[in-house]
Backbone as a printed PyTorch tensor [residue, N CA C, xyz], in Angstrom:
tensor([[[  0.6210,  -0.8580,   0.3480],
         [  0.0780,  -0.4710,  -0.0800],
         [  0.6690,   1.2630,   0.4750]],

        [[  1.1490,   2.1210,  -1.3690],
         [  1.3720,   3.2360,  -1.2600],
         [  1.0710,   4.4310,   0.5780]],

        [[  2.2720,   5.3100,   0.8930],
         [  1.4990,   5.5550,   1.9170],
         [  1.8620,   6.9530,   1.5150]],

        [[  2.3080,   8.0410,   1.3820],
         [  3.0190,   9.2810,   1.4790],
         [  2.2620,   9.8250,  -0.2530]],

        [[  1.0330,   9.6920,  -0.4020],
         [  0.2500,  10.0370,  -1.3070],
         [  0.2050,  12.5060,  -1.4930]],

        [[  0.8450,  12.8750,  -0.4540],
         [  1.4600,  14.0390,  -0.7420],
         [  2.5500,  14.0540,  -1.3220]],

        [[  3.6880,  13.9420,  -1.1360],
         [  4.3540,  13.6190,  -1.6030],
         [  5.1610,  13.6710,  -3.0900]],

        [[  3.5450,  12.4530,  -3.4440],
         [  3.4630,  12.0600,  -5.1940],
         [  2.4950,  12.5100,  -5.7050]],

        [[  2.0240,  13.5490,  -5.3040],
         [  1.8050,  14.7110,  -5.7230],
         [  2.3920,  15.5750,  -6.1650]],

        [[  3.8350,  15.7750,  -5.2400],
         [  4.2430,  17.2010,  -5.1320],
         [  5.0330,  16.9380,  -5.9950]],

        [[  5.7910,  15.1390,  -6.1590],
         [  6.4820,  14.6180,  -7.0470],
         [  6.3080,  15.0940,  -8.6870]],

        [[  4.7360,  14.9430,  -9.1490],
         [  4.9090,  15.5840, -10.3610],
         [  4.3420,  16.9520, -10.2980]],

        [[  3.5310,  17.6950,  -9.1650],
         [  3.5560,  18.9650,  -9.3560],
         [  3.0610,  19.2940, -10.7740]],

        [[  1.8180,  18.1790,  -9.9180],
         [  0.5910,  19.3190, -11.9070],
         [ -0.6170,  18.4240, -11.1320]],

        [[ -0.5260,  17.6870,  -9.6600],
         [ -2.0980,  17.8150,  -8.7970],
         [ -1.9090,  19.0640,  -8.1470]],

        [[ -3.5130,  19.0390,  -7.5070],
         [ -3.3480,  20.5240,  -5.8320],
         [ -4.1180,  18.6630,  -5.2240]],

        [[ -3.6330,  19.1940,  -4.1380],
         [ -4.3240,  18.4250,  -2.8820],
         [ -5.2490,  18.8960,  -2.3850]],

        [[ -5.8540,  18.3960,  -1.2490],
         [ -6.5250,  19.3380,  -0.4310],
         [ -6.3630,  18.8370,   1.0690]],

        [[ -7.2220,  18.7230,   1.6240],
         [ -6.9560,  18.7630,   3.4050],
         [ -7.2100,  17.1500,   3.3600]],

        [[ -7.0890,  16.6530,   4.1730],
         [ -7.9310,  15.2580,   4.8940],
         [ -9.0010,  15.4970,   5.4140]],

        [[ -9.7820,  14.2590,   4.6220],
         [-11.0080,  13.7420,   4.5220],
         [-10.4890,  13.6520,   6.5220]],

        [[-12.4820,  13.8930,   7.0410],
         [-12.2570,  13.7360,   8.5190],
         [-12.7230,  11.8620,   8.1650]],

        [[-12.4720,  11.3290,   9.1570],
         [-12.2980,   9.8510,   9.8030],
         [-14.0660,   9.5580,   9.2620]],

        [[-14.4250,  10.4080,   9.9250],
         [-16.2150,  10.1540,  10.1160],
         [-16.4430,  10.2480,   8.9720]],

        [[-16.1780,  11.2550,   8.3900],
         [-16.9170,  10.9270,   6.6660],
         [-16.2820,  10.2350,   6.1330]],

        [[-15.6170,   9.2780,   5.8830],
         [-14.9370,   8.3320,   5.2680],
         [-15.5040,   7.0510,   5.5760]],

        [[-16.0420,   7.2830,   7.0860],
         [-17.1560,   6.0120,   7.8190],
         [-18.0860,   5.9940,   6.8970]],

        [[-18.7120,   7.7270,   7.3620],
         [-20.3000,   7.6260,   6.6430],
         [-20.0170,   7.4090,   4.8690]],

        [[-19.3980,   7.4510,   4.5780],
         [-19.2550,   7.2260,   2.7630],
         [-18.8160,   5.6360,   3.1360]],

        [[-18.6690,   5.1920,   3.2750],
         [-18.5360,   2.9370,   3.7750],
         [-19.7880,   2.2370,   3.7330]],

        [[-20.7330,   3.2270,   5.0010],
         [-22.0690,   3.3710,   5.9060],
         [-23.4280,   3.7050,   4.8640]],

        [[-23.1610,   4.1610,   4.2150],
         [-23.7400,   4.4790,   2.8170],
         [-23.5520,   3.9780,   2.0740]],

        [[-22.6400,   3.4910,   1.6130],
         [-22.2070,   2.9220,   0.1150],
         [-22.5860,   1.0330,   0.0610]],

        [[-22.3560,   1.1210,   2.0580],
         [-23.0440,  -0.6850,   1.7910],
         [-21.5300,  -1.3500,   2.2360]],

        [[-20.4530,  -0.8420,   1.7570],
         [-18.7210,  -1.8600,   1.4120],
         [-18.0360,  -1.1510,   2.1380]],

        [[-16.1830,  -0.7720,   2.9580],
         [-15.3360,  -1.2090,   2.6960],
         [-14.7300,   0.2090,   2.0180]],

        [[-14.1270,   1.0410,   1.9670],
         [-13.9190,   1.3770,   0.7350],
         [-12.5900,   0.6530,   0.8430]],

        [[-11.9560,   0.8340,  -0.6620],
         [-10.5330,   0.1620,  -0.3470],
         [ -8.9120,   0.6800,  -0.0260]],

        [[ -8.2690,  -0.0870,   1.2130],
         [ -7.0810,   0.3580,   2.2130],
         [ -6.7310,   1.6190,   1.0730]],

        [[ -6.3320,   1.4210,   0.3100],
         [ -5.4260,   2.7550,  -0.8310],
         [ -5.7980,   3.6930,  -0.7650]],

        [[ -7.0870,   3.3140,  -1.1280],
         [ -8.1650,   4.4890,  -1.0380],
         [ -8.4760,   5.6030,   0.2920]],

        [[ -8.8110,   4.9090,   0.6260],
         [ -9.6950,   4.7630,   2.5160],
         [ -7.8370,   5.8850,   3.2510]],

        [[ -6.2870,   5.2440,   2.5580],
         [ -5.9830,   5.6610,   3.1730],
         [ -5.1310,   6.8500,   2.1790]],

        [[ -5.1670,   7.1350,   1.4950],
         [ -5.0040,   8.0480,   0.0450],
         [ -5.7700,   9.4720,   0.7240]],

        [[ -7.3660,   9.3800,   1.7160],
         [ -7.9760,  10.2950,   1.2380],
         [ -8.5570,  10.8580,   2.7870]],

        [[ -7.5140,   9.9810,   3.6180],
         [ -7.0900,  10.7570,   5.4170],
         [ -6.4420,  11.2440,   5.3720]],

        [[ -4.9210,  11.4340,   3.7970],
         [ -3.9610,  13.1630,   3.5970],
         [ -4.2350,  14.0420,   3.0720]],

        [[ -5.0120,  13.9790,   1.6970],
         [ -6.0830,  14.3340,   0.8630],
         [ -7.4520,  14.3840,   0.2730]],

        [[ -7.7750,  15.0660,   0.8390],
         [ -9.7530,  14.4820,   0.9650],
         [ -9.6350,  14.6370,  -0.7050]],

        [[ -8.1380,  13.9050,  -1.8510],
         [ -9.3710,  14.0200,  -3.3530],
         [ -7.4260,  15.1190,  -4.1620]],

        [[ -7.7410,  14.8940,  -5.2020],
         [ -6.6840,  15.9530,  -6.3650],
         [ -7.5150,  15.6170,  -7.0450]],

        [[ -6.3260,  17.1870,  -7.3220],
         [ -7.3450,  17.5380,  -8.4670],
         [ -5.9610,  17.9080,  -9.7370]],

        [[ -6.7980,  17.7220, -10.8520],
         [ -5.3430,  17.6060, -12.0520],
         [ -5.5720,  19.3290, -12.5950]],

        [[ -4.4740,  19.3850, -13.0140],
         [ -4.0160,  21.1240, -13.8360],
         [ -5.2000,  21.1050, -14.7880]],

        [[ -6.0140,  20.4560, -15.0480],
         [ -7.0560,  21.6550, -16.1660],
         [ -8.6470,  21.2320, -15.3590]],

        [[ -8.5800,  21.4070, -13.5240],
         [ -9.6650,  20.5120, -13.0380],
         [-10.3980,  19.6530, -12.8360]],

        [[ -9.7600,  18.4490, -13.8420],
         [-10.0420,  16.9810, -13.5170],
         [-10.5720,  16.1780, -12.7980]],

        [[-11.4830,  15.6210, -11.9560],
         [-11.2600,  14.7920, -10.7850],
         [-10.1040,  13.4820, -10.7220]],

        [[ -9.0890,  13.5940, -10.2600],
         [ -7.9200,  12.4570, -11.0630],
         [ -8.9560,  11.8590,  -9.4920]],

        [[ -9.2640,  12.1850,  -8.0250],
         [ -9.3050,  11.2900,  -7.2330],
         [-10.3790,  12.5060,  -6.5170]],

        [[-11.7480,  11.9510,  -6.1350],
         [-12.4130,  13.4010,  -6.1060],
         [-12.5240,  12.6180,  -4.8030]],

        [[-13.1560,  14.2880,  -3.9740],
         [-13.4020,  14.2810,  -2.5140],
         [-14.2370,  12.7900,  -1.9370]],

        [[-14.0820,  12.5520,  -0.8760],
         [-14.7760,  11.6350,  -0.2650],
         [-16.2260,  11.7740,  -0.3860]],

        [[-16.6600,  13.1020,  -0.5590],
         [-17.8640,  13.3440,  -0.2650],
         [-19.1210,  12.9750,  -1.6270]],

        [[-17.6320,  13.5160,  -2.6880],
         [-18.3200,  13.1860,  -3.7570],
         [-18.2930,  12.0430,  -4.4110]],

        [[-17.6010,  11.6310,  -3.8110],
         [-17.2860,  10.2370,  -4.1640],
         [-18.3690,   9.5420,  -3.4790]],

        [[-18.6800,   9.2670,  -2.4420],
         [-20.5160,   8.9760,  -1.5600],
         [-21.7370,   9.3850,  -2.6540]],

        [[-21.9580,  10.6050,  -3.5100],
         [-22.4290,  11.0650,  -4.2810],
         [-22.5850,  10.5760,  -5.4050]],

        [[-21.3630,  10.7080,  -6.5200],
         [-21.6640,   9.8610,  -7.8710],
         [-22.1690,   8.3190,  -7.2070]],

        [[-21.5160,   7.9330,  -6.9210],
         [-21.4950,   6.4510,  -6.6150],
         [-23.1250,   5.8440,  -6.1190]],

        [[-23.7520,   6.9960,  -5.5070],
         [-25.0090,   6.7710,  -5.0590],
         [-25.8450,   7.4610,  -6.8320]],

        [[-25.3060,   7.6950,  -7.2630],
         [-26.3620,   8.6710,  -8.4210],
         [-26.1190,   7.2930,  -9.7360]],

        [[-25.1200,   7.0510,  -9.8010],
         [-25.0310,   6.2810, -10.5750],
         [-24.9340,   4.5200, -10.1940]],

        [[-25.5640,   4.1230,  -9.0550],
         [-25.7100,   2.8810,  -9.2290],
         [-27.6760,   2.8820,  -8.5560]],

        [[-28.6620,   3.8650,  -9.0060],
         [-29.7750,   4.2060,  -8.0710],
         [-31.1070,   5.5980,  -9.0300]],

        [[-29.9450,   6.1850,  -9.8470],
         [-30.6370,   7.4430, -11.2210],
         [-31.3820,   5.7280, -12.1060]],

        [[-32.0880,   5.8310, -12.2000],
         [-32.8350,   4.4010, -12.8960],
         [-32.4420,   5.4860, -14.8570]],

        [[-31.6520,   6.6480, -14.4400],
         [-31.9840,   7.4660, -16.3380],
         [-31.1090,   6.8140, -16.5840]],

        [[-29.9980,   7.1030, -15.9780],
         [-28.1960,   7.0130, -15.7400],
         [-28.2890,   5.7060, -15.7870]],

        [[-29.0430,   4.5690, -14.9570],
         [-28.6420,   3.0770, -15.1930],
         [-29.0340,   1.8600, -17.0760]],

        [[-30.4240,   3.1740, -17.1720],
         [-30.7350,   2.1730, -17.9300],
         [-30.0900,   1.9530, -19.4840]],

        [[-29.4300,   2.7660, -19.6210],
         [-28.7980,   2.7410, -21.4160],
         [-27.6720,   1.1870, -21.2140]],

        [[-26.9190,   1.2660, -19.4240],
         [-25.8070,   0.5340, -19.0430],
         [-26.1200,  -1.0750, -18.2170]],

        [[-25.0540,  -1.4920, -18.7030],
         [-24.4830,  -2.6130, -18.1980],
         [-24.8380,  -2.1200, -16.2010]],

        [[-25.1610,  -2.9370, -15.5690],
         [-24.4630,  -2.0010, -14.1100],
         [-23.3450,  -1.9500, -13.0390]],

        [[-23.8060,  -1.3400, -12.6480],
         [-22.2680,  -0.3950, -12.3340],
         [-22.2120,  -0.6420, -10.4640]],

        [[-22.7180,  -2.2500, -10.2060],
         [-23.0300,  -2.2450,  -8.5720],
         [-21.4660,  -2.9630,  -8.3980]],

        [[-21.2160,  -2.9140,  -9.7630],
         [-18.8880,  -3.8090,  -9.1500],
         [-18.0460,  -2.7520,  -9.3810]],

        [[-18.4360,  -0.8950,  -9.7460],
         [-17.7750,  -0.2230,  -9.6230],
         [-17.8050,   0.2900,  -8.3890]],

        [[-16.4770,   0.8150,  -8.1770],
         [-16.7300,   2.3700,  -6.9560],
         [-15.5120,   3.2960,  -7.5850]],

        [[-16.5810,   4.0360,  -7.8420],
         [-16.2550,   5.4250,  -9.1750],
         [-15.4910,   5.9890,  -8.1970]],

        [[-14.1440,   6.5620,  -8.5620],
         [-13.2560,   7.1480,  -7.7290],
         [-12.8510,   8.6620,  -8.0760]],

        [[-12.9360,   8.9280,  -9.6480],
         [-12.1060,  10.1540, -10.2290],
         [-13.1820,  10.5670, -11.7350]],

        [[-12.6580,  11.9770, -12.4720],
         [-13.3150,  11.5790, -14.5720],
         [-11.5710,  11.7710, -14.6090]],

        [[-11.9900,  12.2290, -16.3510],
         [-11.4380,  13.2700, -16.9960],
         [-11.4920,  14.6750, -17.1640]],

        [[-12.9130,  15.4760, -16.9910],
         [-13.4310,  15.3690, -17.0400],
         [-14.8070,  15.5490, -18.7480]],

        [[-14.1180,  14.8570, -19.7160],
         [-15.0040,  14.7400, -20.6380],
         [-16.2440,  13.9970, -20.7480]],

        [[-16.5010,  13.0600, -19.2430],
         [-17.5980,  12.5360, -19.2170],
         [-16.7460,  11.0590, -18.2880]],

        [[-15.5630,  10.2860, -18.8900],
         [-15.2010,   9.2310, -18.5710],
         [-14.9550,   9.0050, -17.4820]],

        [[-15.3640,   8.0450, -16.3950],
         [-15.4680,   7.5930, -15.2150],
         [-14.2560,   6.9610, -15.2320]],

        [[-13.1730,   6.8060, -13.8040],
         [-12.7080,   6.4180, -13.4030],
         [-12.9290,   5.1010, -12.0440]],

        [[-13.0130,   3.9810, -12.3510],
         [-12.9910,   3.6410, -10.6930],
         [-12.5600,   2.5590, -10.0610]],

        [[-11.9990,   1.6260,  -9.2400],
         [-11.7720,   1.0740,  -8.7120],
         [-12.8180,  -0.3590,  -8.9640]],

        [[-12.6520,  -1.8100,  -8.7190],
         [-13.5370,  -2.9900,  -8.9380],
         [-13.7480,  -2.7890,  -7.4870]],

        [[-14.6530,  -3.0590,  -7.0900],
         [-15.4760,  -3.2270,  -5.7170],
         [-15.0410,  -4.6640,  -4.8430]],

        [[-14.6670,  -5.8090,  -5.5200],
         [-14.7160,  -7.3560,  -5.2370],
         [-13.4240,  -7.3790,  -4.9770]],

        [[-12.3660,  -6.8400,  -4.9920],
         [-11.1610,  -6.9020,  -5.1080],
         [-10.0940,  -5.4010,  -3.9680]],

        [[ -9.3680,  -6.5390,  -3.4520],
         [ -9.2950,  -5.7200,  -1.9410],
         [ -7.9240,  -4.0520,  -3.3910]],

        [[ -7.3060,  -5.0510,  -3.9340],
         [ -5.9610,  -4.9710,  -4.7820],
         [ -5.8880,  -4.2520,  -5.7780]],

        [[ -7.0990,  -4.7550,  -6.3240],
         [ -7.5620,  -4.7130,  -7.9840],
         [ -7.8750,  -2.9180,  -8.1560]],

        [[ -6.8110,  -3.2660,  -9.8170],
         [ -6.2370,  -1.7630, -10.6350],
         [ -7.5930,  -1.0670, -10.4950]],

        [[ -6.9210,   0.2080, -11.3590],
         [ -7.6060,   1.2830, -11.6660],
         [ -8.2050,   0.7260, -13.2920]],

        [[-10.3390,   1.3430, -12.9490],
         [-10.0970,   0.9890, -14.7920],
         [-10.5610,   2.3820, -15.1190]],

        [[-10.7930,   2.3300, -16.2960],
         [-11.7880,   3.8610, -17.1740],
         [-13.2940,   2.8190, -17.6090]],

        [[-14.6540,   4.0430, -17.3790],
         [-15.7250,   3.5970, -17.4370],
         [-16.0970,   5.0470, -18.9870]],

        [[-16.0180,   3.8960, -20.1370],
         [-16.1020,   5.5560, -21.0220],
         [-17.5500,   5.2160, -21.3650]],

        [[-18.0980,   6.1980, -20.4760],
         [-19.8730,   6.7790, -21.0540],
         [-20.2740,   7.2550, -22.8530]],

        [[-20.1320,   6.4510, -23.4480],
         [-20.1250,   6.1130, -24.8820],
         [-20.2300,   4.9310, -25.0250]],

        [[-19.7840,   4.2220, -24.3630],
         [-19.3480,   2.4470, -24.8250],
         [-19.9480,   1.6950, -23.9300]],

        [[-20.1470,   2.4060, -23.0620],
         [-20.1740,   1.2150, -21.6060],
         [-18.4130,   0.3660, -21.7230]],

        [[-17.7160,   0.3030, -22.1070],
         [-16.4710,  -0.4550, -22.4340],
         [-15.7740,   0.1620, -20.7100]],

        [[-15.0330,  -0.8110, -20.1140],
         [-14.6730,  -0.9770, -18.9620],
         [-13.5050,  -1.2870, -18.8240]],

        [[-12.7550,  -0.7820, -19.0910],
         [-11.4460,  -1.0300, -19.3520],
         [ -9.6850,  -0.9140, -18.1470]],

        [[ -9.1540,  -1.4740, -18.2120],
         [ -8.5160,  -1.6460, -17.1210],
         [ -6.8480,  -0.2450, -17.9310]],

        [[ -6.7100,   0.8960, -16.8930],
         [ -5.7680,   1.3960, -16.9100],
         [ -5.1680,   1.7530, -16.1380]],

        [[ -4.5330,   0.8970, -14.8140],
         [ -2.8480,   1.4790, -13.2090],
         [ -4.3840,   0.2310, -12.9260]],

        [[ -2.4820,  -0.4840, -12.4840],
         [ -2.3910,  -2.4720, -11.2510],
         [ -3.0440,  -1.8170, -10.3430]],

        [[ -2.9800,  -0.2410, -10.0460],
         [ -2.9290,   0.1950,  -8.4880],
         [ -3.0040,   1.3770,  -8.6810]],

        [[ -4.0150,   1.6770,  -7.0710],
         [ -4.5480,   2.9150,  -7.3390],
         [ -2.9800,   4.7930,  -7.5720]],

        [[ -1.7090,   4.3500,  -7.0040],
         [ -0.9800,   4.5760,  -7.3820],
         [ -0.3320,   4.5890,  -8.8290]],

        [[ -0.3540,   3.4940,  -9.7190],
         [  0.1880,   3.5380, -10.3090],
         [ -1.0750,   4.3260, -11.4740]],

        [[ -2.1200,   4.4400, -11.3920],
         [ -2.6590,   5.9070, -12.2040],
         [ -2.7270,   7.1550, -11.8560]],

        [[ -2.8800,   7.2730, -10.3450],
         [ -2.0640,   8.4910,  -9.3780],
         [ -0.8820,   9.2210, -10.7270]],

        [[  0.6550,   8.3630, -10.2080],
         [  1.0940,   8.1710, -11.5140],
         [  1.2350,   8.9230, -12.9830]],

        [[  0.2350,   7.9340, -13.6000],
         [  0.4170,   8.2000, -15.4260],
         [ -0.7560,   9.1290, -15.1870]],

        [[ -1.6250,   9.6850, -14.4650],
         [ -2.5970,  10.7590, -14.0510],
         [ -1.7260,  12.2580, -14.6340]],

        [[ -1.1330,  12.4760, -13.5360],
         [ -0.2150,  13.0030, -13.3650],
         [  1.2300,  13.0470, -14.2170]],

        [[  1.6640,  12.5810, -14.9930],
         [  2.6420,  12.4440, -15.1060],
         [  2.2450,  11.5380, -16.9020]],

        [[  1.0980,  12.8000, -17.0570],
         [  0.3760,  12.6370, -19.0890],
         [  0.5250,  13.8150, -19.6490]],

        [[  0.2210,  14.8020, -18.3890],
         [  0.1380,  15.9920, -19.3290],
         [ -0.6430,  15.7180, -20.5900]],

        [[ -1.5830,  15.4360, -20.5700],
         [ -3.0740,  15.3820, -21.3890],
         [ -4.5680,  14.7070, -20.4790]],

        [[ -5.5360,  14.6590, -21.1910],
         [ -6.4870,  14.5890, -21.1230],
         [ -7.6450,  13.2860, -21.3190]],

        [[ -6.1380,  12.4080, -22.5920],
         [ -6.5750,  11.3970, -22.8400],
         [ -5.4070,   9.5670, -22.2750]],

        [[ -4.5990,  10.6480, -21.7340],
         [ -3.8310,   9.1630, -21.5300],
         [ -4.0610,   8.3130, -21.6890]],

        [[ -5.2950,   7.9070, -21.0940],
         [ -5.6360,   5.7610, -21.2900],
         [ -5.8230,   5.3410, -22.0040]],

        [[ -5.8730,   6.3990, -23.0230],
         [ -6.2930,   5.9670, -24.8520],
         [ -5.1470,   5.2300, -25.3230]]])
């Protein structure tokens, strides 16, 4: 598990970190979603409640946004209707243009996947959360995952 999330962000100098998330908020997120957050994601959020990219994209959303967006994806009939179920995904960020990044809920060490909002395709983009953050911050562009 990666331990120095703020150091990783500073190393690349291409993202903005936030104050740490309140542990009570993380507990509420887990209770509301009905499952624990992956350990790496919890550790990241306890150091910085989200990472914003240089163009305003949500590399990793704040805990409250993770909660709201996942509830919407899982429960809104208009969003769910044209797509396969989202229940196995834990959305954590976006590219600023509609595609979303998610961890697979079924595996504690699952890699990060991209969900293409136009095709409903779900493809791996990094083997772990730290690799995902490195790839995004080091990419210099919004379509780094294609």
